[in-house]
Coordinates of C-alpha atoms and ligand atoms in Angstrom, one line a residue:
M25 CA 0.0 0.0 0.0
R26 CA 1.2 3.5 -0.8
L27 CA 0.1 7.1 -0.9
F28 CA 0.2 9.6 -3.7
G29 CA 0.1 12.5 -1.2
D30 CA 0.0 13.3 2.5
Y31 CA -2.4 16.1 3.2
H32 CA -2.2 16.8 6.9
T33 CA 1.2 17.7 8.3
H34 CA 2.5 20.0 11.0
T35 CA 5.6 22.1 11.4
I36 CA 7.4 24.2 14.0
Y37 CA 4.8 26.9 13.2
S38 CA 2.4 25.0 15.4
D39 CA 3.2 21.9 17.5
G40 CA 5.3 20.1 15.0
K41 CA 9.0 19.4 15.4
S42 CA 10.2 19.9 11.8
T43 CA 10.6 22.8 9.4
I44 CA 8.5 23.1 6.3
E45 CA 11.5 22.1 4.2
E46 CA 12.1 19.0 6.3
N47 CA 8.6 17.9 5.7
V48 CA 8.9 18.6 2.0
R49 CA 12.2 16.8 1.6
S50 CA 10.8 13.8 3.5
A51 CA 7.8 13.7 1.1
V52 CA 10.1 13.8 -1.9
N53 CA 12.3 11.1 -0.5
K54 CA 9.3 8.9 0.0
G55 CA 8.1 9.4 -3.6
L56 CA 5.0 11.4 -2.9
K57 CA 3.6 13.6 -5.6
Q58 CA 1.9 16.1 -3.2
I59 CA 2.4 17.3 0.4
A60 CA 0.2 19.7 2.3
I61 CA 1.4 21.9 5.2
T62 CA -1.5 22.3 7.6
D63 CA -0.6 23.8 10.9
H64 CA -3.1 24.4 13.7
S65 CA -5.1 27.5 12.9
F66 CA -5.5 30.9 14.4
S67 CA -7.6 30.4 17.5
H68 CA -5.5 27.5 18.8
M69 CA -4.2 28.5 22.3
A70 CA -0.4 28.5 22.8
N71 CA 0.6 26.7 19.6
G72 CA -1.6 27.8 16.7
I73 CA -0.1 29.6 13.8
S74 CA -0.5 33.4 13.6
R75 CA -1.8 35.2 10.5
D76 CA 1.7 36.7 10.1
G77 CA 3.2 33.2 10.5
Y78 CA 0.9 32.0 7.7
K79 CA 2.1 34.8 5.4
E80 CA 5.7 33.8 6.2
Q81 CA 5.0 30.2 5.3
T82 CA 3.5 31.3 2.0
E83 CA 6.8 32.9 1.1
T84 CA 8.9 29.9 2.2
I85 CA 6.6 27.6 0.3
K86 CA 7.0 29.7 -2.8
E87 CA 10.7 29.2 -2.7
L88 CA 10.5 25.5 -2.0
R89 CA 8.2 25.0 -5.0
E90 CA 11.1 26.2 -7.1
K91 CA 13.6 23.9 -5.4
Y92 CA 11.7 20.6 -5.1
N93 CA 9.9 18.6 -7.7
I94 CA 6.7 18.1 -5.7
D95 CA 3.3 19.9 -5.4
I96 CA 3.2 21.7 -2.1
L97 CA -0.2 22.7 -0.9
H98 CA -0.5 25.3 1.7
G99 CA -3.4 25.4 4.2
V100 CA -4.4 25.0 7.8
E101 CA -6.1 22.6 10.2
T102 CA -8.9 24.9 11.1
N103 CA -10.8 24.5 14.4
L104 CA -14.5 23.7 14.7
T105 CA -15.4 26.4 17.2
S106 CA -19.2 26.3 17.7
L107 CA -22.3 24.3 17.6
D108 CA -23.3 26.4 14.6
G109 CA -20.4 25.1 12.7
D110 CA -18.1 28.2 12.9
I111 CA -14.4 27.7 12.2
D112 CA -11.4 29.9 13.0
V113 CA -10.7 31.3 9.5
F114 CA -12.7 34.0 7.9
S115 CA -14.6 33.3 4.8
D116 CA -12.8 36.0 2.9
E117 CA -9.5 34.3 3.7
R118 CA -10.6 31.0 2.1
K119 CA -8.8 31.9 -1.2
D120 CA -5.5 31.9 0.7
F121 CA -5.8 28.2 1.5
D122 CA -5.1 25.5 -1.1
I123 CA -6.5 23.1 1.4
L124 CA -8.7 23.4 4.5
V125 CA -8.7 20.6 7.0
L126 CA -11.3 20.7 9.8
G127 CA -10.6 19.3 13.2
Y128 CA -11.9 19.6 16.7
H129 CA -9.4 20.3 19.5
Y130 CA -10.3 21.7 22.9
S131 CA -7.2 23.9 22.6
Y132 CA -9.3 26.3 20.6
R133 CA -10.0 29.6 22.4
P134 CA -13.7 29.8 23.3
L135 CA -15.5 32.6 21.6
S136 CA -17.7 33.7 24.4
F137 CA -19.0 32.6 27.8
K138 CA -22.0 31.0 26.0
N139 CA -19.7 29.2 23.7
F140 CA -17.5 28.0 26.6
F141 CA -20.6 26.5 28.3
N142 CA -22.5 25.1 25.4
F143 CA -19.6 23.6 23.4
W144 CA -16.1 23.9 24.8
L145 CA -16.8 22.6 28.3
P146 CA -19.0 19.6 27.4
C147 CA -16.3 18.5 24.9
F148 CA -13.6 19.0 27.5
L149 CA -15.5 17.0 30.0
G150 CA -16.1 14.2 27.4
V151 CA -19.9 14.4 27.8
N152 CA -21.2 11.7 25.4
T153 CA -25.0 11.5 26.0
K154 CA -27.2 10.9 23.0
K155 CA -28.2 14.5 23.0
R156 CA -24.7 15.8 23.1
I157 CA -23.6 13.5 20.3
A158 CA -26.5 14.8 18.2
L159 CA -25.4 18.4 18.9
N160 CA -21.8 17.7 18.1
T161 CA -22.7 15.8 14.9
Q162 CA -24.9 18.8 13.8
A163 CA -21.9 21.1 14.5
Y164 CA -19.8 19.2 12.0
I165 CA -22.6 19.1 9.5
N166 CA -23.1 22.8 9.8
A167 CA -19.4 23.4 9.4
I168 CA -19.2 21.3 6.2
K169 CA -22.2 23.1 4.7
K170 CA -21.1 26.6 5.7
N171 CA -17.5 26.4 4.8
E172 CA -15.6 24.9 1.9
I173 CA -14.0 22.1 3.9
D174 CA -11.8 19.8 2.0
I175 CA -11.1 17.2 4.7
V176 CA -12.8 16.4 8.0
A177 CA -10.0 15.2 10.3
H178 CA -9.9 12.6 13.0
L179 CA -13.6 12.2 13.8
N180 CA -14.4 11.2 17.4
Y181 CA -11.2 12.6 18.7
R182 CA -12.0 14.8 21.7
V183 CA -15.7 15.1 20.6
K184 CA -18.0 12.2 20.1
V185 CA -20.2 12.3 17.0
D186 CA -22.2 10.1 14.7
P187 CA -19.6 9.6 12.0
V188 CA -22.0 8.0 9.6
A189 CA -24.4 11.0 9.5
I190 CA -21.3 13.2 8.9
A191 CA -20.1 10.9 6.1
M192 CA -23.4 11.3 4.3
V193 CA -23.2 15.1 4.4
A194 CA -19.5 15.0 3.5
K195 CA -20.3 12.9 0.4
E196 CA -22.9 15.4 -0.8
N197 CA -20.5 18.2 -0.3
N198 CA -17.4 16.6 -1.9
T199 CA -15.6 16.6 1.4
Y200 CA -13.2 13.8 2.2
I201 CA -13.3 11.9 5.5
E202 CA -9.8 11.5 7.0
L203 CA -8.4 8.2 8.1
N204 CA -5.8 9.6 10.5
T205 CA -3.0 7.3 11.6
R206 CA -2.3 9.1 14.9
H207 CA -6.0 8.7 15.9
A208 CA -6.7 5.5 14.0
E209 CA -8.6 3.9 16.8
E210 CA -11.2 6.6 17.4
L211 CA -13.6 5.1 14.8
S212 CA -14.8 1.7 15.6
D213 CA -14.8 -1.1 13.0
E214 CA -18.6 -1.0 12.9
Q215 CA -18.6 2.8 12.3
L216 CA -16.0 2.5 9.6
Q217 CA -17.9 -0.2 7.8
A218 CA -21.1 1.8 7.9
M219 CA -19.2 4.9 6.6
V220 CA -17.9 2.8 3.7
K221 CA -21.5 1.9 2.8
T222 CA -22.4 5.6 2.4
G223 CA -20.0 5.8 -0.5
V224 CA -18.1 8.7 1.0
K225 CA -14.5 9.2 -0.2
F226 CA -11.8 8.7 2.4
I227 CA -8.3 10.2 2.5
V228 CA -5.4 8.7 4.4
N229 CA -3.2 11.2 6.3
T230 CA -0.4 10.9 8.9
D231 CA -1.1 14.2 10.8
S232 CA 2.7 14.1 11.0
H233 CA 4.3 16.2 13.7
F234 CA 7.8 15.0 12.8
Y235 CA 9.1 14.7 9.2
E236 CA 10.0 11.0 9.5
N237 CA 6.4 10.1 10.0
I238 CA 5.3 11.5 6.7
A239 CA 3.7 8.9 4.3
K240 CA 3.9 6.2 7.0
P241 CA 0.2 5.7 8.0
N242 CA 0.9 2.2 9.3
R243 CA -1.9 1.9 11.7
V244 CA -4.5 3.0 9.1
F245 CA -3.1 0.7 6.5
A246 CA -3.6 -2.2 9.0
I247 CA -7.2 -1.2 9.5
I248 CA -7.8 -0.9 5.8
E249 CA -6.5 -4.3 5.3
K250 CA -8.4 -5.8 8.2
L251 CA -11.7 -4.3 7.2
K252 CA -11.0 -4.7 3.5
I253 CA -12.0 -1.1 2.8
P254 CA -12.0 -0.7 -1.0
T255 CA -9.0 1.4 -2.0
E256 CA -11.0 2.9 -4.9
Q257 CA -12.9 4.7 -2.1
I258 CA -9.6 6.2 -0.7
V259 CA -8.7 9.1 -2.9
N260 CA -5.0 9.4 -2.2
M261 CA -4.3 5.6 -2.7
H262 CA -5.1 5.5 -6.3
D263 CA -4.9 9.0 -7.7
L264 CA -4.6 12.7 -6.7
P265 CA -7.5 14.1 -4.8
R266 CA -9.5 17.1 -5.9
F267 CA -9.6 20.1 -3.6
K268 CA -12.0 23.0 -3.7
N269 CA -9.4 25.7 -4.1
Y270 CA -6.5 23.9 -5.7
N271 CA -5.9 22.2 -9.0
L272 CA -2.7 21.1 -10.7
D273 CA -2.8 24.1 -13.1
K274 CA -2.8 26.6 -10.3
K275 CA -0.1 29.1 -10.9
Y276 CA 1.9 30.8 -8.2
Ligands
ZN304 ZN1 -5.9 17.7 14.8
ZN305 ZN1 -3.2 17.8 12.9

């Protein structure tokens, strides 16, 4: 099993340990055709990238595109920040991202007292009543419908959801569901099998925080093999994926 691209990687601009160039070089050495740089986004407490940092990355990536023979996509891992499906990038910034990965982390900065109590705190406390799971699921669905999300990352990590309901909406909106090797066990076998049946497209990512881990999604590969998930349904195992604001002819 191999990947054409790895679309969720971190650098020293957030909580990663490697530079952008180390990630890119690692991707080249492993024979990838594409690599995405997706650090934690702007509302991440302590280790999110700043808007100035993002601009700096853009300049660095411009230079690396000349130096290395690989497509480098530049985006962020945006935070789901409310039950209404808000995220921590503005809609008029969307054009600045080749790729938008959506993830929930409780290290996002709560927007208000109300937001703290109705979303941040229940997630932090791991509340997983039926009602709470329905609310969390709707938050993701709202986010997918409201924002041009390319990839929904690590479902069930920190926030419990109905992944099958999210997969159905993702399919309608041409959004990929991530099989994340760092959080490979968050989705149960039953949930994964039911998601496969929806026909949604998956994307395998490493969520690498260290360059050596790029393109090595071993835990996910083992699950794919065990459950016999059809690789035709996994976009980066048989071709290059399509992202909403990126295509191969994009000129920089
Ligand atoms: Zn994440
Ligand atoms: Zn990540």
